[in-house]
Every structure is written in structure tokens, then in C-alpha cells.
Amino acid sequence: MAVPARTCGASWPGPVRTARPWPGRGPRPFPDPRDPASGPARPLLLLLLPLLLLPLLTAPGASAYSFPQQHTMQHWARRLEQEIDGVMRIFGGVQQLREIYKDNRNLFEVQENEPQKLVEKVAGDIESLLDRKVQALKRLADAAENFQKAHRWQDNIKEEDIIYYDAKADAELDDPEGEDVERGSKTSTLRLDFMEDPNFKNKVNYSYTAVQIPTDIYKGSTVILNELNWTEALENVFIENRRQDPTLLWQVFGSATGVTRYYPATPWRAPKKIDLYDVRRRPWYIQGASSPKDMVIIVDVSGSVSGLTLKLMKTSVCEMLDTLSDDDYVNVASFNEKAQPVSCFTHLVQANVRNKKVFKEAVQGMVAKGTTGYKAGFEYAFDQLQNSNITRANCNKMIMMFTDGGEDRVQDVFEKYNWPNRTVRVFTFSVGQHNYDVTPLQWMACTNKGYYFEIPSIGAIRINTQEYLDVLGRPMVLAGKEAKQVQWTNVYEDALGLGLVVTGTLPVFNLTQDGPGEKKNQLILGVMGIDVALNDIKRLTPNYTLGANGYVFAIDLNGYVLLHPNLKPQTTNFREPVTLDFLDAELEDENKEEIRRSMIDGNKGHKQIRTLVKSLDERYIDEVIRNYTWVPIRSTNYSLGLVLPPYSTFYLQANLSDQILQVKLPISKLKDFEFLLPSSFESEGHVFIAPREYCKDLNVSDNNTEFLKNFIELMEKVTPDSKQCNNFLLHNLILDTGITQQLVERVWRDQDLNTYSLLAVFAATDGGITRVFPNKAAEDWTENPEPFNASFYRRSLDNHGYVFKPPHQDSLLRPLELENDTVGVLVSTAVELSLGRRTLRPAVVGVKLDLEAWAEKFKVLASNRTHQDQPQKCGPSSHCEMDCEVNNEDLLCVLIDDGGFLVLSNQNHQWDQVGRFFSEVDANLMLALYNNSFYTRKESYDYQAACAPQPPGNLGAAPRGVFVPTIADFLNLAWWTSAAAWSLFQQLLYGLIYHSWFQADPAEAEGSPETRESSCVMKQTQYYFGSVNASYNAIIDCGNCSRLFHAQRLTNTNLLFVVAEKPLCSQCEAGRLLQKETHSDGPEQCELVQRPRYRRGPHICFDYNATEDTSDCGRGASFPPSLGVLVSLQLLLLLGLPPRPQPQVHSFAASRRL
């Protein structure tokens, strides 16, 4: 439930409490110092005086005991602090480990991280990597233009004349329900052998290219066959590129006809349902095929637009939105007599994933009524495009109008807003089956440098909502070499399974001329692309020299991260780019906004800031100091940043003696290697080694025992200076093995852990060693063997003192099982090493407390005992203060960590709740702690979460907005050959592809993408210590039913010590604070667009060329279906077989002669 506004604990408005009433009448007379109604401000002592006096009163039913006084509880706190510090000094071995490092000073050197040099070197390495891809791109684009120019168009070309590898052929042949006719027609398709390649995470063939053709394009059309014919020559260029640069990944040519030819060949990863992949709708193709766009979509919703036509318009708008990228800006409006936006967006907004989702949902709510008013729609659109007070693309400007037809040409509007310069292109779409005169729509498009399209049925939507990109490509083609600039994309998911990639794109132009002396062709042939895996870029960044909390990141002109340790999408949709903003990857603040802006502007910079960071397990918030350094990556739109904590300025580098290296023996013969062998674990403690890439031939395993075994076997073969191993990682691992073994020898081995109720002691190091003592404790060790990925390790480095980490408990899971004393609480602290003037933190040490034994010890330490005798008794005539041991039935005593999670309690029944958020244990008390500023909270959104798909509702519902023919229609042969029947059939066919066309969707095929988890937004809430850092008494006021409590931070720890009266009043309830992650729609998009984050568009824009020929502006040709086609398709549909797509006939097809 929602948490009320923060108030003082004493003024919390809650139900009346009947137990422990105030001796007088009415509520307790303590005014709230924050309440204006309580009078003028008073000295703090006077305000606290009633609280100090109140505990002296004896509560009814409590015999001679009273609530402990403040100085008593402070005494208990000191005893707790001393006990914790004593145990850590004896068993943690911080001081002893410092001495061990100094004693072994000859075995390592202290190196310095120089941020500016580091970031410039990494930026230069990334630039060199990308430049090699750019050279390959240019060779491909030049070759493609020359091949196409030399190609002779063939009108009579046949399928059997073209030999190529159809990437989808194997999937179709393996499909038991595939079409027999299609199988027989594949005589021109090659059958290839493939070999597994780890670089591609796929089976590939390096001798051939593969071809993918969208399902809705007929492979046998003349245009497609000619395209296949001339692009075949690209195969040799692809192969030569790989010979020059063996690190190249996918090389792809995406044609404007929809054909994709890529290298090396690999079978297409077709989904269970019909494959809808079309290269022209991929983010990288859209970015490479045109300059950024400012688009206003206006939709006619007059009364004549109803039923199927309105549905076609809604779907068309959604498909149009999918052709836009984050470099584009858009708004959508509906119009009849007047125009209005369909959503809450009142101006152009960035066409990012979340904004497009708002549009798509809003479009579904459009209702047809009124009369058509083109003037209202166009005036609204022009006003939107002329608004210069907002962020926008400032390049191509266009209006897309969807209508069922009309007679008004609104020439006066164009004369007023667009002529004579015609800076805004107008595209018109005639939607649905009708007999209106389309001449006015054609005229609007042709006189405003646009294009006219017809969408008579559902099957024409996809092709006709993307063809406008050809028109926008004209100025690029006419600009020639000036427009041949490589652009790098946002991060997105590779469709062939490579993972997260960025793509370098280069447009390919048609260099042919229609005849001697004729104008140059102005068609874009397609886009050439070369992928670069993010993992390849990450390998160029320093990993382990930056420490556990140092990292490198990179962003683009939109502020989206290209590299960042928090870029971890749990699920990806290959149709959408992965757009995680830098300010969403980290916790946003003003300093980071300033850094982000400077990076987008391409500047260099350095800044030290105090900021908040989330823990690795996303349960805690730490306030830390970080140094940010950034530089641009030349020749790209990217900027690189480096983040370093002050304690990571220096790091250790092992320096194994020359004598050892000269021996040339296997590493297993080195002095300290024996302490990695399992045979030493019983006496020296169990060793976990971080699963790092120590050597190229090392087999990685998720099981650390198996990984250690593989490591030891390999070390029997390689020498310390082997070229196949990373000597820095390997030598540091051996160094830390010996360092931690000496800690066992000097400290741990001679101590009795049971005396202090410890389950284990441990040490973890930057070198990748985690040593747990004794060996049997490793059975219950659940921390990550990679220290850099262990939450306790990273938090200990960022915090001074002792960091407590209770076992993680989910509120939905069953409580902890306290069996065999195996449940423990980790306590850790960083080892700070000073060598000269250089300070660093190379290790973390700690202990694991026995939960049950320490809970008993906690009660004793927070009691009135003076010796190890019996608990203090209070006689009938004497007066005593309650304590946490004797009076545990009346007094609640707890230790809560800085995230608000329960660590220890004097209540036995709460021991199995250790690790839970305290609001789940005592909501009333946790809310009071929050209201009294002991805790504050930070809310943020995780845009990379994965959620289970929502089950469909209304399974018996009929399709929405579908024309339903009557029985008379079915009996009428003329109806079956009519446009209405054809349109209905296409709607049904399209509905098989797009299940959203129907309100109820049949059960999805097992394993299909639709049944998997989908991307969603989760709201996260973390709590951390607030401004109060002293001892504090307060009252949780529930009328005449109240609770006293005392809270105090324990010095040098992340703990809060709380003593409170037990809640004996069930009606004294309050709102429960929530900490667990919850599903969310994210922040309100309508508010966010009013304060958009800073961004910059691409540096180039090609939206105008004086020589552009605009005469090709659409004639709306379509083909009438024959009865034979309809009957054949119907039979295929009934048999459950995929139909052979028919050629799409439109004016662009004729101009695609190659």
C-alpha cells in the first residue's frame, strides 16, 4: 500500500491503543516539534524532556520494570561495539595481513592507474578496432555499386537460373508441415555443410554467403531474381575482407528490395511461427538508409472511416512507428472537423521504445465520427513541425496522412505553410476498399515531394509503410560521396545469435543512368553493415587493474550506454534496440547529468563526485566518492568514460623472482602453488579461485571445484612466462595464494572459532583468491567465487568499518531453517594497505557468525548483567529497568543493517526471519524509523527486467473490428471474387501472423518467442541510513495506544541498534514500507517528455537536393485477385500450410529495375 507522507514518530495518526494507557485522560501531551500547530520552536532539550521523564513511570502489568533509560541503552550499544571489534581484531586479522603484505614486499610492485592515459589508450584501441571495420565496409560498398552498375537487367530470368544458399531452406525442409510444392521448387538452392565457430556462436560456412528473403516477398519475382544475380559477386569481396581481417564478424548487405545477403553462411534462426524478419525494418538499416526524421502522422477518423478501414489505419500507424529510430521525432494526431493528438504528447517527441509504446496504445482508442477536415489535420501537422521551442531532429520533415479518401486538396494550406520551398514532404495513404477518387491524395503527395500509397488490405501494410524510406534516400544518393559516411548504431540484439552488437553502416547507391545524358539514378540500393560484438570491445578495456568497483563505460549521442557493467538486459527483442540511458544505468544526480552532457558534446573531462551506488545484489545503497574521466572516441559518435574510486588509484602487480622464472618449470612447481591443491585444504582452508581467463586453453566451468581441477591440470603443462597465459592474472593469483596461506598460519590455525561462536573466517583478494577456514565451512559458502562479483567484497571496499550481511531472504520463500548451526551472518572489512604515500585496498577479510549463538550473545550484551552470573532479578520492592534478556516478552531488541534488513533479534521466533526487510517483521517500528530519518530511501527503475507474459483474457471473444459476411454473401459467387472477400481473407491470413489482430489468441506453440519472458520495467526501492547519526528516543503514537522506542547507530559498523516496546496493540497498525521489486509502467512518460534529457543527433543531414526528381510520386497500382488464387490460398489455409507469397505490385517495383 502507499506510504503516507513522512511525519515524526510522535505524530503518526494511527488507531487507538488500549494497552499501556497514559495515566491521565486523552492523548499523551507531547507536541510534535515539526508540527506548525504545536506552537513556536522550542529548545531541543525541552522537547525531549517528556521523553526522558516518561520511562521513569512504571507501566501497568510490567511489575517493577520500566523502559530502559537512554544512557543504559547507550551502554549496551558500547558493549556490542566492543564485542564486534574484539572478535574482528582477533579473527579478522586485518593488522596481521598488513604485516604479511609488507613482509612479502619483494614479491610485488605497486602500479598506478593514471585515468587520463588509461581512457585515451582504450579510446584509441576502440577507434583502431572500428576503423578496420570501416575499411572493410567501404570496400564492400564500392564493390556493390560497381557490380550493380555493370549488371544487365534480365526480364526473362528464371528461378532455376540462380544458384544460391537460401538460409531458410533447411528450416522449411525440416518442417514436417512444410509445403510440398516449395520443397520441389528448391532445385536452385545449395545444400551446405557447416562447422561450429565460437566467434559467431553458430555453425558457419566460410566458402559461401547466405540469402534471407522475407516471407511476404515472392522469391521468384523478376526484381528479386535480378537482385540475387548481381549481389552474388559480393561473395568474393566478403571472403577477401575476412582474409585481411580474420576478426570480422557478420558482413551484411541489406537490399532496398528486402533481400539480405550475409557472410559467412549460416542457417536462418527461424521462429516457430511465420518469420517476419525484414532487413528494411532493422534499426541499423533504417539509420543507414536515411537521415533523421521529424514526422507527424495524421489519421482521418471521420464517420466514413469505420470497421475494417479504421482497423487498417490503426495497424498501419503502429507499423509506421516501427520504422522510426531514436534519432527520429514523431507525433500522432487524429482529425475530423478538428485535429487533436491521440496521446498526452502535445509536441514532437523522441521515437524511443517507451514513447512509441504510448502512441501504439493510444491509437487503439481512436473512434470514427464527424466529417473529414483535411485542413484541420494539415494545419495541426505544420504547426507541430514549425515548433522550434522543443528538441527535435531538425532534418527530414514529413507528414504522413492516412485516410479513406476525400475531395479537398487544401491547396491554401500548402501555399501558406510549405510552398514554394517545399521543406516538408507529404505522404498520403489511401486505406481500405472504396470507390473514392484518389486524385486529390495523389496531388497532395506529388506537389509536396512525397509519395502516394494504397493500403487496400492488411497484407499491404508492412510493405507500404516502409517504402517512404526510398524517397528520403534520394538526397543522399544525389549527394554522392559526401553522403558516404559510416555511422555506428545503438546497441541491439543480433538476429543470428551473436548477442549484443553495434553495427557500422554505409549506404549503397544506384550509379546507373536511364540513358545517355539522362539524370543520375536517385535510388538507394540498400545498406552495407558490419557487426562488432560488444564483447570484442570489452576485451580492449582494463578489467582487473581497476579493482572491484572501477569500470569503463561508453555512451552515444543519445546518452545510451554502449559499454557499462550494468548493461545486462535479461531479455532482448531483436526488433528493438537496447536503449539504456547512462542516467538509468546509474543512480541519477546533477553531477552525472553534467558528465553525460559533456560526453555527448564530444568533450574531454575529469570530475570527482560524491554519489550513490547500488550494491551488486541491488539490496543496498552506498554513498561513495568516484573519479570520472572521459574522452571522445574519434571517428565515431561514441564517448568513453572511466570510473575509479580513490582507493583504486594504485594496484598490486606480482613480481615473481627472476630465479623462479628462469627455472622454466611448470607453474605447479612454484612455491605457493601447493596451497591451491585440494590436499592442502584440510589444514590451510578451502580455496575458491575466481573463474577468470588465466590462459587460453583453460576450460571454464560454473562449478568452482571442477574449474580448480581444470586449472591445476593446465598448470602442470605451462611455464610461468607462457605466452598463452595472462601473466598478470596468473602471477597475482599465485601471490595471493601464498599471502592468504600465511594468514592461516599466523592467525586462524591456532584460534578456536567455537569460543566466539564463529562458523568460519575468510579472506578474499583482488588477485581472485577466496580462502575459507576451516575447510568444512566451504560446504555452506554461497558467495560468488569471483570477488569482484561478490556483494560483500565490493561493499566492504566502499565502507569503513565492519559490514554485516545477513543471509538473503525473499518474503515469498519459507523462513530460514536453523539446523546444525549452518546459518550465519557475514561480517567483513577491507584491508587498507599504505606503502609509502600510496594507499590501496587489495583484500577483504571477515568472519561468519553463528546466527543462533550470536542471538543469545546479543541478548546478554544488551542486558543488565555485570558478570557471567544469573540475570538480574528485580524484587517486589525494588525498581529495575527492562533489558533485552530478562524482559524479552515485553521488550523488542534488534540489530538492523543499513539496508533495513534484520540481522539479530532477542525474539527467538524472529530468528528465522533474519535477512528479511524489517518492515515485514515489524511494519509499525520500521515506519517510525523511516519517519524519524534513521532511514531514507531511493526509488529507481530497472528497464532491463524480464517478466512472464500476461495470460490472454476473453478466450471466447471474437476478432475485433472484423467485417463478418452474411450467409447470403457466402452463397454468392460474385462475392468471393470481390474486393471485400479478398480483403477479409488477407485480414484472416495476416491474423495468423499477428495474433494481436485478434482479441483472443490461440495457444502459442511451445517454445515460441511469445511464450517466453518479455522485457518489462520494475520499480526498485532501496533504503539506506539517513541524516540521524546519534542516539534517539521517540514515541510511536497511536492515540492512547503507543510504543516507546530507542535507536542508535553502532560505531564502525553498518548496524542500527533498536530497543522498543513490543506491539501489544494489534489495532496500532500503519502503512507497510515496501522494499521488494515491483512491476511498474515506469515514470509517467507524459511528464518526462516535458523535460527531455539532453541529446544530439547525427552530425550529417541530407534532406534536400536541388536536382531531385520528384515526378515519381506514386500511382497506386494494385492487382485484382483471381478466383483461382483465392481458392488455392483458402485450401492452403485449411491445410495449415504457409502460402506462397504473391508479388507486391506498386509503383516502386517498376523503378527497382536493376
CSV table of N, CA, C and O in Angstrom, one decimal, residues 337-394:
chain,number,residue,atom,x,y,z
A,337,GLU,N,-13.5,17.1,-38.1
A,337,GLU,CA,-13.6,18.6,-38.2
A,337,GLU,C,-12.5,19.4,-37.6
A,337,GLU,O,-12.1,20.5,-38.0
A,338,LYS,N,-11.9,18.8,-36.6
A,338,LYS,CA,-10.7,19.4,-35.9
A,338,LYS,C,-9.7,18.3,-35.6
A,338,LYS,O,-10.0,17.1,-35.6
A,339,ALA,N,-8.5,18.7,-35.3
A,339,ALA,CA,-7.4,17.8,-35.1
A,339,ALA,C,-7.0,17.8,-33.6
A,339,ALA,O,-7.1,18.9,-33.0
A,340,GLN,N,-6.6,16.7,-33.1
A,340,GLN,CA,-6.1,16.6,-31.7
A,340,GLN,C,-5.2,15.4,-31.6
A,340,GLN,O,-5.3,14.4,-32.3
A,341,PRO,N,-4.2,15.5,-30.7
A,341,PRO,CA,-3.2,14.4,-30.5
A,341,PRO,C,-3.9,13.2,-30.0
A,341,PRO,O,-4.9,13.3,-29.2
A,342,VAL,N,-3.5,12.0,-30.4
A,342,VAL,CA,-4.1,10.8,-29.9
A,342,VAL,C,-3.6,10.4,-28.5
A,342,VAL,O,-4.3,9.7,-27.8
A,343,SER,N,-2.5,11.0,-28.1
A,343,SER,CA,-1.9,10.7,-26.7
A,343,SER,C,-1.8,12.0,-25.9
A,343,SER,O,-2.3,13.1,-26.3
A,344,CYS,N,-1.1,11.9,-24.8
A,344,CYS,CA,-0.8,13.0,-24.0
A,344,CYS,C,0.3,13.9,-24.5
A,344,CYS,O,0.6,15.0,-24.0
A,345,PHE,N,1.0,13.5,-25.6
A,345,PHE,CA,2.1,14.2,-26.2
A,345,PHE,C,1.5,15.4,-27.0
A,345,PHE,O,0.8,15.1,-28.0
A,346,THR,N,1.9,16.6,-26.6
A,346,THR,CA,1.4,17.7,-27.4
A,346,THR,C,2.3,18.3,-28.4
A,346,THR,O,2.1,19.3,-29.0
A,347,HIS,N,3.5,17.7,-28.5
A,347,HIS,CA,4.5,18.1,-29.5
A,347,HIS,C,5.3,16.9,-29.9
A,347,HIS,O,5.1,15.8,-29.4
A,348,LEU,N,6.2,17.1,-30.8
A,348,LEU,CA,7.1,16.0,-31.3
A,348,LEU,C,7.9,15.5,-30.1
A,348,LEU,O,8.5,16.2,-29.3
A,349,VAL,N,8.0,14.2,-30.1
A,349,VAL,CA,8.8,13.5,-29.0
A,349,VAL,C,9.7,12.5,-29.7
A,349,VAL,O,9.5,12.0,-30.8
A,350,GLN,N,10.8,12.2,-28.9
A,350,GLN,CA,11.7,11.2,-29.5
A,350,GLN,C,11.1,9.9,-29.7
A,350,GLN,O,10.3,9.4,-28.9
A,351,ALA,N,11.4,9.2,-30.8
A,351,ALA,CA,10.7,8.0,-31.2
A,351,ALA,C,11.5,6.8,-30.5
A,351,ALA,O,11.9,5.9,-31.2
A,352,ASN,N,11.6,6.9,-29.2
A,352,ASN,CA,12.2,5.8,-28.5
A,352,ASN,C,11.2,4.7,-28.1
A,352,ASN,O,10.0,4.9,-28.4
A,353,VAL,N,11.6,3.6,-27.6
A,353,VAL,CA,10.7,2.5,-27.4
A,353,VAL,C,9.5,2.8,-26.5
A,353,VAL,O,8.4,2.5,-26.8
A,354,ARG,N,9.8,3.6,-25.4
A,354,ARG,CA,8.7,3.8,-24.5
A,354,ARG,C,7.7,4.8,-25.0
A,354,ARG,O,6.5,4.7,-24.8
A,355,ASN,N,8.2,5.8,-25.8
A,355,ASN,CA,7.2,6.8,-26.4
A,355,ASN,C,6.4,6.1,-27.5
A,355,ASN,O,5.2,6.4,-27.6
A,356,LYS,N,7.0,5.3,-28.2
A,356,LYS,CA,6.3,4.6,-29.3
A,356,LYS,C,5.2,3.6,-28.7
A,356,LYS,O,4.1,3.5,-29.2
A,357,LYS,N,5.5,3.1,-27.5
A,357,LYS,CA,4.5,2.2,-26.8
A,357,LYS,C,3.3,3.1,-26.5
A,357,LYS,O,2.2,2.6,-26.6
A,358,VAL,N,3.5,4.3,-26.0
A,358,VAL,CA,2.4,5.2,-25.6
A,358,VAL,C,1.6,5.5,-26.8
A,358,VAL,O,0.3,5.4,-26.8
A,359,PHE,N,2.2,5.8,-28.0
A,359,PHE,CA,1.4,6.0,-29.2
A,359,PHE,C,0.6,4.8,-29.6
A,359,PHE,O,-0.6,4.9,-30.0
A,360,LYS,N,1.2,3.6,-29.6
A,360,LYS,CA,0.6,2.4,-30.1
A,360,LYS,C,-0.7,2.1,-29.2
A,360,LYS,O,-1.7,1.7,-29.7
A,361,GLU,N,-0.5,2.3,-27.9
A,361,GLU,CA,-1.7,2.1,-27.0
A,361,GLU,C,-2.8,3.2,-27.3
A,361,GLU,O,-4.0,2.9,-27.3
A,362,ALA,N,-2.4,4.4,-27.5
A,362,ALA,CA,-3.3,5.5,-27.7
A,362,ALA,C,-4.1,5.4,-29.0
A,362,ALA,O,-5.3,5.7,-29.1
A,363,VAL,N,-3.4,4.9,-30.0
A,363,VAL,CA,-4.0,4.7,-31.3
A,363,VAL,C,-5.2,3.8,-31.3
A,363,VAL,O,-6.2,3.9,-32.0
A,364,GLN,N,-5.1,2.8,-30.4
A,364,GLN,CA,-6.2,1.8,-30.4
A,364,GLN,C,-7.5,2.4,-29.8
A,364,GLN,O,-8.5,1.8,-30.0
A,365,GLY,N,-7.4,3.6,-29.2
A,365,GLY,CA,-8.6,4.2,-28.7
A,365,GLY,C,-9.2,5.1,-29.7
A,365,GLY,O,-10.2,5.8,-29.3
A,366,MET,N,-8.7,5.3,-30.9
A,366,MET,CA,-9.4,6.2,-31.9
A,366,MET,C,-10.8,5.7,-32.3
A,366,MET,O,-11.0,4.5,-32.5
A,367,VAL,N,-11.7,6.6,-32.3
A,367,VAL,CA,-13.1,6.3,-32.7
A,367,VAL,C,-13.5,7.2,-33.9
A,367,VAL,O,-13.2,8.4,-33.9
A,368,ALA,N,-14.2,6.6,-34.8
A,368,ALA,CA,-14.6,7.3,-36.0
A,368,ALA,C,-15.9,8.0,-35.8
A,368,ALA,O,-16.9,7.4,-35.4
A,369,LYS,N,-15.9,9.3,-36.1
A,369,LYS,CA,-17.1,10.1,-36.1
A,369,LYS,C,-16.9,11.5,-36.7
A,369,LYS,O,-15.7,11.9,-36.9
A,370,GLY,N,-17.9,12.2,-37.1
A,370,GLY,CA,-17.8,13.5,-37.7
A,370,GLY,C,-17.5,13.4,-39.1
A,370,GLY,O,-17.7,12.4,-39.8
A,371,THR,N,-17.1,14.6,-39.7
A,371,THR,CA,-16.8,14.7,-41.1
A,371,THR,C,-15.4,15.0,-41.3
A,371,THR,O,-14.6,15.4,-40.4
A,372,THR,N,-14.9,14.7,-42.6
A,372,THR,CA,-13.5,14.8,-42.9
A,372,THR,C,-13.1,16.3,-43.0
A,372,THR,O,-13.8,17.1,-43.7
A,373,GLY,N,-12.0,16.7,-42.4
A,373,GLY,CA,-11.5,18.0,-42.5
A,373,GLY,C,-10.0,18.0,-42.6
A,373,GLY,O,-9.2,18.1,-41.7
A,374,TYR,N,-9.5,17.8,-43.9
A,374,TYR,CA,-8.1,17.8,-44.2
A,374,TYR,C,-7.4,19.0,-43.7
A,374,TYR,O,-6.2,19.0,-43.2
A,375,LYS,N,-8.1,20.1,-43.8
A,375,LYS,CA,-7.4,21.4,-43.4
A,375,LYS,C,-7.0,21.4,-42.0
A,375,LYS,O,-5.9,21.8,-41.6
A,376,ALA,N,-7.9,20.9,-41.1
A,376,ALA,CA,-7.6,20.8,-39.7
A,376,ALA,C,-6.4,19.9,-39.4
A,376,ALA,O,-5.5,20.3,-38.6
A,377,GLY,N,-6.4,18.8,-40.1
A,377,GLY,CA,-5.3,17.9,-39.9
A,377,GLY,C,-3.9,18.4,-40.4
A,377,GLY,O,-2.9,18.3,-39.7
A,378,PHE,N,-3.9,19.0,-41.6
A,378,PHE,CA,-2.6,19.5,-42.1
A,378,PHE,C,-2.1,20.7,-41.3
A,378,PHE,O,-0.9,20.9,-41.1
A,379,GLU,N,-3.1,21.6,-40.9
A,379,GLU,CA,-2.6,22.8,-40.2
A,379,GLU,C,-2.0,22.4,-38.8
A,379,GLU,O,-1.0,22.9,-38.4
A,380,TYR,N,-2.6,21.3,-38.2
A,380,TYR,CA,-2.1,20.8,-37.0
A,380,TYR,C,-0.6,20.3,-37.2
A,380,TYR,O,0.3,20.6,-36.4
A,381,ALA,N,-0.5,19.5,-38.3
A,381,ALA,CA,0.8,18.9,-38.6
A,381,ALA,C,1.9,20.0,-38.9
A,381,ALA,O,3.0,19.9,-38.4
A,382,PHE,N,1.5,21.0,-39.7
A,382,PHE,CA,2.5,22.0,-40.0
A,382,PHE,C,2.9,22.8,-38.7
A,382,PHE,O,4.1,23.2,-38.5
A,383,ASP,N,1.9,23.1,-37.9
A,383,ASP,CA,2.2,23.8,-36.6
A,383,ASP,C,3.2,23.0,-35.8
A,383,ASP,O,4.1,23.5,-35.1
A,384,GLN,N,3.0,21.7,-35.7
A,384,GLN,CA,3.9,20.8,-35.0
A,384,GLN,C,5.3,20.9,-35.5
A,384,GLN,O,6.3,21.0,-34.8
A,385,LEU,N,5.5,20.9,-36.8
A,385,LEU,CA,6.8,20.9,-37.4
A,385,LEU,C,7.5,22.2,-37.4
A,385,LEU,O,8.7,22.3,-37.4
A,386,GLN,N,6.7,23.3,-37.2
A,386,GLN,CA,7.3,24.6,-37.1
A,386,GLN,C,7.6,25.0,-35.7
A,386,GLN,O,8.2,26.1,-35.4
A,387,ASN,N,7.3,24.2,-34.7
A,387,ASN,CA,7.6,24.5,-33.3
A,387,ASN,C,9.1,24.3,-33.1
A,387,ASN,O,9.6,23.2,-33.0
A,388,SER,N,9.7,25.5,-32.9
A,388,SER,CA,11.2,25.4,-32.7
A,388,SER,C,11.6,25.5,-31.3
A,388,SER,O,12.8,25.5,-31.0
A,389,ASN,N,10.7,25.4,-30.3
A,389,ASN,CA,11.0,25.5,-28.9
A,389,ASN,C,11.2,24.2,-28.2
A,389,ASN,O,11.2,24.1,-27.0
A,390,ILE,N,11.3,23.2,-29.0
A,390,ILE,CA,11.4,21.8,-28.5
A,390,ILE,C,12.6,21.1,-29.1
A,390,ILE,O,13.1,21.6,-30.2
A,391,THR,N,13.0,20.1,-28.5
A,391,THR,CA,14.1,19.2,-29.1
A,391,THR,C,13.5,18.4,-30.2
A,391,THR,O,12.4,17.8,-30.1
A,392,ARG,N,14.2,18.4,-31.3
A,392,ARG,CA,13.7,17.6,-32.5
A,392,ARG,C,14.9,17.2,-33.4
A,392,ARG,O,16.0,17.6,-33.1
A,393,ALA,N,14.6,16.5,-34.5
A,393,ALA,CA,15.7,16.0,-35.3
A,393,ALA,C,16.3,17.1,-36.2
A,393,ALA,O,17.5,17.1,-36.5
A,394,ASN,N,15.5,18.1,-36.6
A,394,ASN,CA,15.9,19.2,-37.5
A,394,ASN,C,16.6,18.7,-38.7
A,394,ASN,O,17.6,19.2,-39.2
